[in-house]
Amino acid sequence: MNNAGWAALVLEAADETTAILEKGANQDWTRNAAGLEWTCRATLDHIALGVVGYAGLLIARPPGRYITLFASLDPQADIPECLEGIGIAANILASAVREADGDVRAWHPWGHSDGPGFASMGVVELLVHGMDISRALGLDWRPPEHLCAPALRRLFPEAPDGEDAAEILLWCTGRAELPGHARRQRWQWNGTVR
């Protein structure tokens, strides 16, 4: 898949995530997201921070550190407006991925990566944390298979084989059990270029 294809996955992941979260916009976002010590609102802010941060790393390419730009959602904004911010963050990352030459490499603590790697990281942030929030709000949603599968292949080379990419991604990120595999207590992806 080329960079434009990866950028499209980021945008679709943002669309899918915000569409389900809009259904719970009027609920109590001060409760903790499922399995996390962060509130649903803080988790949403984490998504925005991470997705913009991945774009920044890909653009600035500092040799061994995070960028100094931190993007966050307005703490006074209502949830629907914050969801708009998630779409903006995804568009920033998608643009950075589309513009990155194939030989661009950027630092991340879990492996120097390229445009597709950072796109995958954004997709995982959007889908997995979107699921954390949706579960806490009682919304019936699963990350779409066709979005999970490419990110899973790109970031989790150790993932077990199987046909349910969403469930395997949730296992890889410590959110589910798989037959024959205990729930992971610690995890990280491998962002290195393969």
PDB file of C-alpha atoms in Angstrom:
ATOM      1  CA  MET A   1       0.000   0.000   0.000  1.00  0.00           C
ATOM      2  CA  ASN A   2       1.351   3.455  -0.862  1.00  0.00           C
ATOM      3  CA  ASN A   3       1.381   6.491   1.427  1.00  0.00           C
ATOM      4  CA  ALA A   4      -1.891   7.808   0.009  1.00  0.00           C
ATOM      5  CA  GLY A   5      -3.556   4.512   0.893  1.00  0.00           C
ATOM      6  CA  TRP A   6      -2.203   4.676   4.439  1.00  0.00           C
ATOM      7  CA  ALA A   7      -3.364   8.281   4.760  1.00  0.00           C
ATOM      8  CA  ALA A   8      -6.855   7.202   3.696  1.00  0.00           C
ATOM      9  CA  LEU A   9      -6.861   4.551   6.455  1.00  0.00           C
ATOM     10  CA  VAL A  10      -6.096   7.219   9.068  1.00  0.00           C
ATOM     11  CA  LEU A  11      -8.989   9.352   7.855  1.00  0.00           C
ATOM     12  CA  GLU A  12     -11.386   6.412   7.759  1.00  0.00           C
ATOM     13  CA  ALA A  13     -10.330   5.318  11.254  1.00  0.00           C
ATOM     14  CA  ALA A  14     -11.062   8.840  12.505  1.00  0.00           C
ATOM     15  CA  ASP A  15     -14.439   8.859  10.765  1.00  0.00           C
ATOM     16  CA  GLU A  16     -15.400   5.469  12.209  1.00  0.00           C
ATOM     17  CA  THR A  17     -14.246   6.391  15.704  1.00  0.00           C
ATOM     18  CA  THR A  18     -15.916   9.785  15.826  1.00  0.00           C
ATOM     19  CA  ALA A  19     -19.156   8.393  14.369  1.00  0.00           C
ATOM     20  CA  ILE A  20     -19.561   5.919  17.219  1.00  0.00           C
ATOM     21  CA  LEU A  21     -18.426   8.374  19.890  1.00  0.00           C
ATOM     22  CA  GLU A  22     -20.941  10.972  18.662  1.00  0.00           C
ATOM     23  CA  LYS A  23     -23.649   8.522  19.755  1.00  0.00           C
ATOM     24  CA  GLY A  24     -22.410   8.850  23.334  1.00  0.00           C
ATOM     25  CA  ALA A  25     -21.629  12.559  23.274  1.00  0.00           C
ATOM     26  CA  ASN A  26     -24.323  13.407  25.835  1.00  0.00           C
ATOM     27  CA  GLN A  27     -23.191  10.778  28.343  1.00  0.00           C
ATOM     28  CA  ASP A  28     -20.886  11.227  31.331  1.00  0.00           C
ATOM     29  CA  TRP A  29     -17.344  11.525  29.949  1.00  0.00           C
ATOM     30  CA  THR A  30     -15.848  11.921  33.432  1.00  0.00           C
ATOM     31  CA  ARG A  31     -16.081   8.146  33.961  1.00  0.00           C
ATOM     32  CA  ASN A  32     -12.950   6.135  33.227  1.00  0.00           C
ATOM     33  CA  ALA A  33     -12.492   4.672  29.781  1.00  0.00           C
ATOM     34  CA  ALA A  34     -12.689   0.865  29.841  1.00  0.00           C
ATOM     35  CA  GLY A  35      -9.508  -0.646  31.244  1.00  0.00           C
ATOM     36  CA  LEU A  36      -7.786   2.728  31.692  1.00  0.00           C
ATOM     37  CA  GLU A  37      -7.064   5.088  34.553  1.00  0.00           C
ATOM     38  CA  TRP A  38      -8.005   8.031  32.326  1.00  0.00           C
ATOM     39  CA  THR A  39     -11.474   9.444  31.987  1.00  0.00           C
ATOM     40  CA  CYS A  40     -13.203   9.150  28.626  1.00  0.00           C
ATOM     41  CA  ARG A  41     -12.563  12.872  28.107  1.00  0.00           C
ATOM     42  CA  ALA A  42      -8.842  12.533  28.965  1.00  0.00           C
ATOM     43  CA  THR A  43      -8.598   9.529  26.630  1.00  0.00           C
ATOM     44  CA  LEU A  44     -10.061  11.613  23.816  1.00  0.00           C
ATOM     45  CA  ASP A  45      -7.433  14.266  24.488  1.00  0.00           C
ATOM     46  CA  HIS A  46      -4.751  11.550  24.433  1.00  0.00           C
ATOM     47  CA  ILE A  47      -5.924  10.500  20.965  1.00  0.00           C
ATOM     48  CA  ALA A  48      -5.598  14.061  19.650  1.00  0.00           C
ATOM     49  CA  LEU A  49      -2.189  14.500  21.256  1.00  0.00           C
ATOM     50  CA  GLY A  50      -0.876  11.207  19.885  1.00  0.00           C
ATOM     51  CA  VAL A  51      -2.183  11.597  16.351  1.00  0.00           C
ATOM     52  CA  VAL A  52      -0.854  15.158  15.974  1.00  0.00           C
ATOM     53  CA  GLY A  53       2.367  14.065  17.657  1.00  0.00           C
ATOM     54  CA  TYR A  54       2.919  11.330  15.079  1.00  0.00           C
ATOM     55  CA  ALA A  55       2.498  13.902  12.311  1.00  0.00           C
ATOM     56  CA  GLY A  56       4.968  16.181  14.058  1.00  0.00           C
ATOM     57  CA  LEU A  57       7.566  13.449  14.415  1.00  0.00           C
ATOM     58  CA  LEU A  58       7.219  12.592  10.736  1.00  0.00           C
ATOM     59  CA  ILE A  59       7.563  16.247   9.723  1.00  0.00           C
ATOM     60  CA  ALA A  60      10.294  17.467  12.107  1.00  0.00           C
ATOM     61  CA  ARG A  61      12.242  14.199  12.430  1.00  0.00           C
ATOM     62  CA  PRO A  62      14.136  15.003  15.641  1.00  0.00           C
ATOM     63  CA  PRO A  63      16.900  12.418  16.028  1.00  0.00           C
ATOM     64  CA  GLY A  64      16.000  10.975  19.416  1.00  0.00           C
ATOM     65  CA  ARG A  65      13.170  12.776  21.175  1.00  0.00           C
ATOM     66  CA  TYR A  66       9.547  13.786  21.013  1.00  0.00           C
ATOM     67  CA  ILE A  67       8.620  17.016  19.288  1.00  0.00           C
ATOM     68  CA  THR A  68       7.998  20.130  21.366  1.00  0.00           C
ATOM     69  CA  LEU A  69       4.518  20.801  19.948  1.00  0.00           C
ATOM     70  CA  PHE A  70       1.719  19.396  22.050  1.00  0.00           C
ATOM     71  CA  ALA A  71      -1.773  19.654  20.635  1.00  0.00           C
ATOM     72  CA  SER A  72      -4.728  19.245  22.930  1.00  0.00           C
ATOM     73  CA  LEU A  73      -8.454  19.684  22.809  1.00  0.00           C
ATOM     74  CA  ASP A  74     -10.015  22.751  24.406  1.00  0.00           C
ATOM     75  CA  PRO A  75     -10.846  21.661  27.968  1.00  0.00           C
ATOM     76  CA  GLN A  76     -13.971  23.861  27.883  1.00  0.00           C
ATOM     77  CA  ALA A  77     -15.276  22.469  24.583  1.00  0.00           C
ATOM     78  CA  ASP A  78     -18.267  20.168  24.389  1.00  0.00           C
ATOM     79  CA  ILE A  79     -17.677  16.589  23.255  1.00  0.00           C
ATOM     80  CA  PRO A  80     -19.051  17.088  19.704  1.00  0.00           C
ATOM     81  CA  GLU A  81     -16.563  19.908  19.213  1.00  0.00           C
ATOM     82  CA  CYS A  82     -13.774  17.750  20.618  1.00  0.00           C
ATOM     83  CA  LEU A  83     -14.691  15.037  18.131  1.00  0.00           C
ATOM     84  CA  GLU A  84     -14.209  17.646  15.397  1.00  0.00           C
ATOM     85  CA  GLY A  85     -10.689  18.066  16.821  1.00  0.00           C
ATOM     86  CA  ILE A  86     -10.050  14.348  16.367  1.00  0.00           C
ATOM     87  CA  GLY A  87     -10.916  14.723  12.684  1.00  0.00           C
ATOM     88  CA  ILE A  88      -8.545  17.678  12.406  1.00  0.00           C
ATOM     89  CA  ALA A  89      -5.736  15.701  14.059  1.00  0.00           C
ATOM     90  CA  ALA A  90      -6.305  12.803  11.659  1.00  0.00           C
ATOM     91  CA  ASN A  91      -6.182  15.147   8.668  1.00  0.00           C
ATOM     92  CA  ILE A  92      -2.868  16.586   9.873  1.00  0.00           C
ATOM     93  CA  LEU A  93      -1.388  13.091  10.180  1.00  0.00           C
ATOM     94  CA  ALA A  94      -2.834  11.974   6.840  1.00  0.00           C
ATOM     95  CA  SER A  95      -1.298  15.005   5.136  1.00  0.00           C
ATOM     96  CA  ALA A  96       2.104  14.329   6.711  1.00  0.00           C
ATOM     97  CA  VAL A  97       1.949  10.688   5.622  1.00  0.00           C
ATOM     98  CA  ARG A  98       0.988  11.593   2.036  1.00  0.00           C
ATOM     99  CA  GLU A  99       3.843  14.102   1.820  1.00  0.00           C
ATOM    100  CA  ALA A 100       6.551  11.847   3.313  1.00  0.00           C
ATOM    101  CA  ASP A 101       8.995  10.433   0.794  1.00  0.00           C
ATOM    102  CA  GLY A 102       9.555   6.691   0.938  1.00  0.00           C
ATOM    103  CA  ASP A 103      13.000   7.111   2.492  1.00  0.00           C
ATOM    104  CA  VAL A 104      11.823   9.374   5.348  1.00  0.00           C
ATOM    105  CA  ARG A 105      12.493   7.904   8.769  1.00  0.00           C
ATOM    106  CA  ALA A 106      11.546   9.461  12.090  1.00  0.00           C
ATOM    107  CA  TRP A 107      12.200   8.622  15.715  1.00  0.00           C
ATOM    108  CA  HIS A 108       9.672   6.929  17.938  1.00  0.00           C
ATOM    109  CA  PRO A 109      10.603   5.235  21.226  1.00  0.00           C
ATOM    110  CA  TRP A 110       9.141   1.966  19.900  1.00  0.00           C
ATOM    111  CA  GLY A 111      11.151   2.024  16.681  1.00  0.00           C
ATOM    112  CA  HIS A 112      12.186   4.538  14.031  1.00  0.00           C
ATOM    113  CA  SER A 113       9.431   4.556  11.475  1.00  0.00           C
ATOM    114  CA  ASP A 114       8.218   5.801   8.103  1.00  0.00           C
ATOM    115  CA  GLY A 115       4.958   7.268   6.809  1.00  0.00           C
ATOM    116  CA  PRO A 116       3.066   3.954   6.834  1.00  0.00           C
ATOM    117  CA  GLY A 117       4.379   3.208  10.324  1.00  0.00           C
ATOM    118  CA  PHE A 118       3.138   6.501  11.727  1.00  0.00           C
ATOM    119  CA  ALA A 119      -0.166   6.069   9.893  1.00  0.00           C
ATOM    120  CA  SER A 120      -0.506   2.652  11.555  1.00  0.00           C
ATOM    121  CA  MET A 121       0.221   4.179  14.941  1.00  0.00           C
ATOM    122  CA  GLY A 122      -2.519   6.745  14.345  1.00  0.00           C
ATOM    123  CA  VAL A 123      -4.977   4.065  13.268  1.00  0.00           C
ATOM    124  CA  VAL A 124      -4.240   2.034  16.411  1.00  0.00           C
ATOM    125  CA  GLU A 125      -4.650   5.101  18.665  1.00  0.00           C
ATOM    126  CA  LEU A 126      -7.958   5.991  17.052  1.00  0.00           C
ATOM    127  CA  LEU A 127      -9.452   2.504  16.993  1.00  0.00           C
ATOM    128  CA  VAL A 128      -8.197   1.105  20.275  1.00  0.00           C
ATOM    129  CA  HIS A 129      -8.830   4.185  22.394  1.00  0.00           C
ATOM    130  CA  GLY A 130     -12.092   4.738  20.546  1.00  0.00           C
ATOM    131  CA  MET A 131     -13.050   1.256  21.694  1.00  0.00           C
ATOM    132  CA  ASP A 132     -11.932   2.037  25.274  1.00  0.00           C
ATOM    133  CA  ILE A 133     -14.262   5.033  25.321  1.00  0.00           C
ATOM    134  CA  SER A 134     -17.149   3.333  23.532  1.00  0.00           C
ATOM    135  CA  ARG A 135     -17.071   0.403  25.966  1.00  0.00           C
ATOM    136  CA  ALA A 136     -17.196   2.771  28.936  1.00  0.00           C
ATOM    137  CA  LEU A 137     -20.167   4.573  27.396  1.00  0.00           C
ATOM    138  CA  GLY A 138     -21.979   1.298  26.731  1.00  0.00           C
ATOM    139  CA  LEU A 139     -21.842   1.683  22.961  1.00  0.00           C
ATOM    140  CA  ASP A 140     -21.803  -1.529  20.953  1.00  0.00           C
ATOM    141  CA  TRP A 141     -18.848  -1.099  18.596  1.00  0.00           C
ATOM    142  CA  ARG A 142     -15.902  -3.044  17.294  1.00  0.00           C
ATOM    143  CA  PRO A 143     -13.075  -1.585  15.236  1.00  0.00           C
ATOM    144  CA  PRO A 144     -13.598  -2.512  11.554  1.00  0.00           C
ATOM    145  CA  GLU A 145     -11.565  -5.490  10.360  1.00  0.00           C
ATOM    146  CA  HIS A 146     -10.344  -3.770   7.191  1.00  0.00           C
ATOM    147  CA  LEU A 147      -8.783  -0.977   9.280  1.00  0.00           C
ATOM    148  CA  CYS A 148      -7.328  -3.240  11.962  1.00  0.00           C
ATOM    149  CA  ALA A 149      -5.641  -5.729   9.629  1.00  0.00           C
ATOM    150  CA  PRO A 150      -3.088  -3.409   7.941  1.00  0.00           C
ATOM    151  CA  ALA A 151      -2.128  -1.723  11.224  1.00  0.00           C
ATOM    152  CA  LEU A 152      -1.834  -5.107  12.907  1.00  0.00           C
ATOM    153  CA  ARG A 153       0.484  -6.443  10.192  1.00  0.00           C
ATOM    154  CA  ARG A 154       2.592  -3.281  10.223  1.00  0.00           C
ATOM    155  CA  LEU A 155       3.092  -2.822  13.971  1.00  0.00           C
ATOM    156  CA  PHE A 156       2.698  -6.265  15.539  1.00  0.00           C
ATOM    157  CA  PRO A 157       4.845  -8.803  13.668  1.00  0.00           C
ATOM    158  CA  GLU A 158       4.547 -11.176  16.636  1.00  0.00           C
ATOM    159  CA  ALA A 159       0.736 -11.259  16.430  1.00  0.00           C
ATOM    160  CA  PRO A 160      -0.735 -14.742  16.358  1.00  0.00           C
ATOM    161  CA  ASP A 161      -2.391 -15.913  13.175  1.00  0.00           C
ATOM    162  CA  GLY A 162      -6.126 -15.673  12.896  1.00  0.00           C
ATOM    163  CA  GLU A 163      -8.967 -14.295  10.868  1.00  0.00           C
ATOM    164  CA  ASP A 164     -10.367 -11.805  13.388  1.00  0.00           C
ATOM    165  CA  ALA A 165      -8.023  -8.814  12.985  1.00  0.00           C
ATOM    166  CA  ALA A 166      -9.991  -6.660  15.417  1.00  0.00           C
ATOM    167  CA  GLU A 167      -9.810  -9.231  18.203  1.00  0.00           C
ATOM    168  CA  ILE A 168      -6.107  -9.870  17.525  1.00  0.00           C
ATOM    169  CA  LEU A 169      -5.390  -6.121  17.635  1.00  0.00           C
ATOM    170  CA  LEU A 170      -7.245  -5.875  20.935  1.00  0.00           C
ATOM    171  CA  TRP A 171      -5.186  -8.807  22.239  1.00  0.00           C
ATOM    172  CA  CYS A 172      -1.944  -7.201  21.016  1.00  0.00           C
ATOM    173  CA  THR A 173      -2.836  -4.037  22.939  1.00  0.00           C
ATOM    174  CA  GLY A 174      -3.760  -5.847  26.154  1.00  0.00           C
ATOM    175  CA  ARG A 175      -7.527  -5.480  25.809  1.00  0.00           C
ATOM    176  CA  ALA A 176      -8.694  -9.012  25.070  1.00  0.00           C
ATOM    177  CA  GLU A 177      -7.870 -12.659  25.489  1.00  0.00           C
ATOM    178  CA  LEU A 178      -7.433 -15.010  22.585  1.00  0.00           C
ATOM    179  CA  PRO A 179      -7.872 -18.793  22.696  1.00  0.00           C
ATOM    180  CA  GLY A 180      -4.530 -20.196  23.774  1.00  0.00           C
ATOM    181  CA  HIS A 181      -3.156 -16.726  24.623  1.00  0.00           C
ATOM    182  CA  ALA A 182      -3.541 -15.056  27.997  1.00  0.00           C
ATOM    183  CA  ARG A 183      -4.362 -11.381  28.085  1.00  0.00           C
ATOM    184  CA  ARG A 184      -1.214  -9.296  27.722  1.00  0.00           C
ATOM    185  CA  GLN A 185      -0.266  -7.284  30.781  1.00  0.00           C
ATOM    186  CA  ARG A 186       2.442  -5.315  28.991  1.00  0.00           C
ATOM    187  CA  TRP A 187       2.706  -4.555  25.312  1.00  0.00           C
ATOM    188  CA  GLN A 188       4.203  -2.251  22.729  1.00  0.00           C
ATOM    189  CA  TRP A 189       4.216  -2.132  18.976  1.00  0.00           C
ATOM    190  CA  ASN A 190       7.255  -2.380  16.757  1.00  0.00           C
ATOM    191  CA  GLY A 191       7.398   0.719  14.566  1.00  0.00           C
ATOM    192  CA  THR A 192      10.582  -0.193  12.709  1.00  0.00           C
ATOM    193  CA  VAL A 193      10.374  -0.268   8.938  1.00  0.00           C
ATOM    194  CA  ARG A 194       9.951  -3.758   7.488  1.00  0.00           C
TER     195      ARG A 194
END
